N, CA, C and O atoms as a DFTB+ gen file, in Angstrom:
292 C
 N C O
     1  1     -15.816     -73.203      56.027
     2  2     -14.451     -73.687      56.236
     3  2     -14.292     -75.137      55.772
     4  3     -15.210     -75.948      55.900
     5  1     -13.139     -75.439      55.244
     6  2     -12.853     -76.771      54.722
     7  2     -11.507     -77.236      55.279
     8  3     -10.540     -76.474      55.303
     9  1     -11.456     -78.476      55.722
    10  2     -10.185     -79.091      56.121
    11  2      -9.668     -79.839      54.900
    12  3     -10.293     -80.799      54.447
    13  1      -8.548     -79.412      54.374
    14  2      -7.977     -79.974      53.151
    15  2      -6.821     -80.897      53.532
    16  3      -5.739     -80.433      53.891
    17  1      -7.060     -82.202      53.449
    18  2      -6.021     -83.160      53.855
    19  2      -4.779     -83.053      52.973
    20  3      -3.666     -83.255      53.458
    21  1      -4.948     -82.744      51.703
    22  2      -3.786     -82.623      50.829
    23  2      -2.948     -81.409      51.235
    24  3      -1.719     -81.477      51.224
    25  1      -3.594     -80.312      51.589
    26  2      -2.862     -79.132      52.037
    27  2      -2.151     -79.403      53.362
    28  3      -1.023     -78.952      53.563
    29  1      -2.804     -80.139      54.269
    30  2      -2.157     -80.511      55.530
    31  2      -0.900     -81.326      55.268
    32  3       0.144     -81.092      55.877
    33  1      -1.009     -82.281      54.360
    34  2       0.145     -83.127      54.033
    35  2       1.234     -82.326      53.336
    36  3       2.420     -82.543      53.582
    37  1       0.839     -81.403      52.471
    38  2       1.818     -80.571      51.778
    39  2       2.599     -79.728      52.779
    40  3       3.824     -79.643      52.696
    41  1       1.908     -79.112      53.712
    42  2       2.584     -78.303      54.736
    43  2       3.517     -79.158      55.578
    44  3       4.644     -78.760      55.870
    45  1       3.039     -80.341      55.970
    46  2       3.868     -81.244      56.769
    47  2       5.119     -81.659      55.982
    48  3       6.231     -81.634      56.510
    49  1       4.923     -82.034      54.729
    50  2       6.025     -82.501      53.890
    51  2       7.043     -81.390      53.667
    52  3       8.250     -81.622      53.741
    53  1       6.556     -80.186      53.393
    54  2       7.461     -79.069      53.117
    55  2       8.230     -78.646      54.369
    56  3       9.345     -78.135      54.267
    57  1       7.640     -78.856      55.550
    58  2       8.366     -78.518      56.775
    59  2       9.480     -79.520      57.063
    60  3      10.417     -79.216      57.800
    61  1       9.377     -80.719      56.477
    62  2      10.388     -81.753      56.703
    63  2      11.373     -81.865      55.543
    64  3      12.514     -82.288      55.731
    65  1      10.941     -81.494      54.365
    66  2      11.758     -81.646      53.156
    67  2      11.663     -80.373      52.321
    68  3      10.743     -79.574      52.497
    69  1      12.594     -80.193      51.436
    70  2      12.566     -79.019      50.568
    71  2      11.874     -79.280      49.245
    72  3      11.474     -78.332      48.570
    73  1      11.724     -80.519      48.858
    74  2      11.227     -80.840      47.524
    75  2      10.099     -81.868      47.601
    76  3      10.219     -82.887      48.281
    77  1       9.024     -81.590      46.908
    78  2       7.912     -82.546      46.832
    79  2       8.051     -83.307      45.523
    80  3       7.924     -82.730      44.443
    81  1       8.307     -84.581      45.622
    82  2       8.464     -85.419      44.442
    83  2       7.102     -85.774      43.864
    84  3       6.094     -85.714      44.569
    85  1       7.061     -86.144      42.582
    86  2       5.787     -86.557      41.986
    87  2       5.151     -87.694      42.800
    88  3       5.852     -88.572      43.304
    89  1       3.870     -87.668      42.918
    90  2       3.053     -88.669      43.630
    91  2       3.129     -88.581      45.142
    92  3       2.457     -89.353      45.825
    93  1       3.921     -87.669      45.692
    94  2       4.062     -87.553      47.138
    95  2       2.737     -87.247      47.818
    96  3       2.469     -87.748      48.910
    97  1       1.910     -86.430      47.183
    98  2       0.669     -85.984      47.809
    99  2      -0.567     -86.739      47.333
   100  3      -1.689     -86.347      47.655
   101  1      -0.381     -87.804      46.578
   102  2      -1.537     -88.607      46.188
   103  2      -2.116     -89.284      47.422
   104  3      -1.390     -89.604      48.363
   105  1      -3.416     -89.497      47.411
   106  2      -4.110     -90.064      48.563
   107  2      -3.466     -91.373      49.008
   108  3      -3.238     -91.571      50.201
   109  1      -3.176     -92.253      48.084
   110  2      -2.605     -93.551      48.444
   111  2      -1.213     -93.392      49.073
   112  3      -0.880     -94.103      50.021
   113  1      -0.405     -92.466      48.553
   114  2       0.930     -92.227      49.108
   115  2       0.844     -91.674      50.522
   116  3       1.600     -92.082      51.403
   117  1      -0.078     -90.745      50.735
   118  2      -0.252     -90.161      52.069
   119  2      -0.715     -91.226      53.057
   120  3      -0.209     -91.305      54.176
   121  1      -1.673     -92.041      52.640
   122  2      -2.188     -93.099      53.522
   123  2      -1.076     -94.080      53.885
   124  3      -1.000     -94.546      55.022
   125  1      -0.221     -94.390      52.922
   126  2       0.865     -95.343      53.160
   127  2       1.812     -94.827      54.247
   128  3       2.283     -95.609      55.073
   129  1       2.096     -93.519      54.255
   130  2       2.994     -92.947      55.265
   131  2       2.438     -93.082      56.678
   132  3       3.198     -93.107      57.646
   133  1       1.112     -93.168      56.800
   134  2       0.478     -93.327      58.110
   135  2       0.167     -94.797      58.421
   136  3      -0.441     -95.098      59.449
   137  1       0.577     -95.694      57.551
   138  2       0.347     -97.112      57.786
   139  2      -1.088     -97.551      57.531
   140  3      -1.520     -98.586      58.038
   141  1      -1.823     -96.779      56.755
   142  2      -3.208     -97.141      56.430
   143  2      -3.224     -98.072      55.218
   144  3      -2.352     -97.992      54.353
   145  1      -4.212     -98.945      55.165
   146  2      -4.297     -99.915      54.073
   147  2      -4.663     -99.226      52.756
   148  3      -5.194     -98.115      52.751
   149  1      -4.377     -99.890      51.663
   150  2      -4.742     -99.371      50.336
   151  2      -6.249     -99.416      50.187
   152  3      -6.922    -100.224      50.827
   153  1      -6.761     -98.573      49.364
   154  2      -8.200     -98.541      49.105
   155  2      -8.437     -98.580      47.595
   156  3      -7.530     -98.343      46.797
   157  1      -9.655     -98.881      47.237
   158  2     -10.026     -98.909      45.820
   159  2     -10.271     -97.470      45.371
   160  3     -11.224     -96.831      45.815
   161  1      -9.421     -96.972      44.503
   162  2      -9.494     -95.574      44.077
   163  2     -10.580     -95.362      43.024
   164  3     -11.081     -96.301      42.406
   165  1     -10.915     -94.099      42.852
   166  2     -11.852     -93.650      41.819
   167  2     -13.273     -94.147      42.047
   168  3     -14.014     -94.423      41.104
   169  1     -13.627     -94.253      43.300
   170  2     -14.993     -94.564      43.717
   171  2     -15.314     -93.526      44.772
   172  3     -14.614     -93.437      45.781
   173  1     -16.355     -92.739      44.560
   174  2     -16.630     -91.586      45.424
   175  2     -16.713     -91.967      46.897
   176  3     -16.105     -91.302      47.736
   177  1     -17.440     -93.006      47.222
   178  2     -17.583     -93.402      48.620
   179  2     -16.265     -93.896      49.189
   180  3     -15.889     -93.516      50.298
   181  1     -15.567     -94.730      48.453
   182  2     -14.273     -95.252      48.911
   183  2     -13.264     -94.109      49.100
   184  3     -12.527     -94.088      50.086
   185  1     -13.234     -93.167      48.161
   186  2     -12.309     -92.032      48.276
   187  2     -12.654     -91.169      49.483
   188  3     -11.759     -90.704      50.188
   189  1     -13.944     -90.950      49.727
   190  2     -14.364     -90.143      50.882
   191  2     -13.965     -90.826      52.188
   192  3     -13.461     -90.171      53.100
   193  1     -14.184     -92.119      52.281
   194  2     -13.794     -92.857      53.491
   195  2     -12.275     -92.866      53.664
   196  3     -11.773     -92.704      54.776
   197  1     -11.553     -93.055      52.573
   198  2     -10.090     -93.072      52.635
   199  2      -9.558     -91.714      53.081
   200  3      -8.588     -91.650      53.837
   201  1     -10.178     -90.631      52.626
   202  2      -9.765     -89.286      53.016
   203  2     -10.093     -89.029      54.486
   204  3      -9.299     -88.422      55.205
   205  1     -11.255     -89.489      54.928
   206  2     -11.636     -89.327      56.339
   207  2     -10.668     -90.088      57.246
   208  3     -10.271     -89.581      58.295
   209  1     -10.290     -91.295      56.847
   210  2      -9.318     -92.068      57.629
   211  2      -7.966     -91.351      57.670
   212  3      -7.293     -91.343      58.701
   213  1      -7.577     -90.753      56.550
   214  2      -6.325     -90.007      56.510
   215  2      -6.388     -88.818      57.460
   216  3      -5.417     -88.536      58.161
   217  1      -7.511     -88.125      57.492
   218  2      -7.664     -86.994      58.409
   219  2      -7.549     -87.459      59.861
   220  3      -6.875     -86.815      60.665
   221  1      -8.193     -88.557      60.195
   222  2      -8.105     -89.085      61.558
   223  2      -6.668     -89.475      61.908
   224  3      -6.217     -89.234      63.028
   225  1      -5.955     -90.070      60.965
   226  2      -4.557     -90.436      61.201
   227  2      -3.707     -89.180      61.390
   228  3      -2.812     -89.151      62.235
   229  1      -3.986     -88.156      60.610
   230  2      -3.248     -86.897      60.728
   231  2      -3.483     -86.276      62.111
   232  3      -2.544     -85.804      62.752
   233  1      -4.729     -86.279      62.561
   234  2      -5.071     -85.733      63.877
   235  2      -4.382     -86.530      64.977
   236  3      -3.823     -85.953      65.909
   237  1      -4.422     -87.854      64.870
   238  2      -3.780     -88.700      65.870
   239  2      -2.274     -88.435      65.908
   240  3      -1.673     -88.409      66.982
   241  1      -1.683     -88.243      64.763
   242  2      -0.251     -87.994      64.688
   243  2       0.113     -86.653      65.335
   244  3       1.171     -86.530      65.951
   245  1      -0.756     -85.655      65.198
   246  2      -0.506     -84.326      65.776
   247  2      -0.633     -84.327      67.289
   248  3       0.027     -83.535      67.961
   249  1      -1.461     -85.195      67.835
   250  2      -1.618     -85.262      69.286
   251  2      -2.960     -84.759      69.770
   252  3      -3.783     -84.283      68.988
   253  1      -3.168     -84.869      71.059
   254  2      -4.455     -84.571      71.691
   255  2      -4.846     -83.099      71.591
   256  3      -6.036     -82.784      71.576
   257  1      -3.902     -82.218      71.525
   258  2      -4.190     -80.802      71.679
   259  2      -4.392     -80.069      70.349
   260  3      -4.284     -78.844      70.301
   261  1      -4.676     -80.788      69.290
   262  2      -4.937     -80.137      68.015
   263  2      -6.353     -79.572      67.997
   264  3      -7.287     -80.189      68.509
   265  1      -6.495     -78.423      67.417
   266  2      -7.812     -77.782      67.356
   267  2      -8.265     -77.683      65.899
   268  3      -7.478     -77.886      64.974
   269  1      -9.526     -77.374      65.717
   270  2     -10.040     -77.162      64.363
   271  2      -9.302     -76.022      63.691
   272  3      -9.030     -76.074      62.492
   273  1      -8.978     -74.995      64.453
   274  2      -8.222     -73.864      63.895
   275  2      -6.867     -74.320      63.357
   276  3      -6.403     -73.813      62.335
   277  1      -6.235     -75.269      64.033
   278  2      -4.952     -75.803      63.555
   279  2      -5.115     -76.497      62.211
   280  3      -4.239     -76.411      61.351
   281  1      -6.242     -77.187      62.033
   282  2      -6.489     -77.901      60.788
   283  2      -6.872     -76.967      59.656
   284  3      -6.620     -77.262      58.488
   285  1      -7.472     -75.855      59.994
   286  2      -7.911     -74.901      58.969
   287  2      -6.820     -73.939      58.537
   288  3      -6.908     -73.349      57.460
   289  1      -5.794     -73.772      59.357
   290  2      -4.755     -72.787      59.016
   291  2      -3.680     -73.374      58.136
   292  3      -2.737     -72.676      57.764
């Protein structure tokens, strides 16, 4: 099983809006919506950390009662 942060953001965005504009789902754009700082892109370690922080922000935004099944579906 894989938790796909881009898919989570896509589902969230589509539930709130009808149209996904270009760059809406880029890592930096998603992080900005959660108030996370910019990161240095195109570096494997930096991208992995930035994605992990985005996942934590997504979980925090969903609330205490989110389960792994919620993230995988």
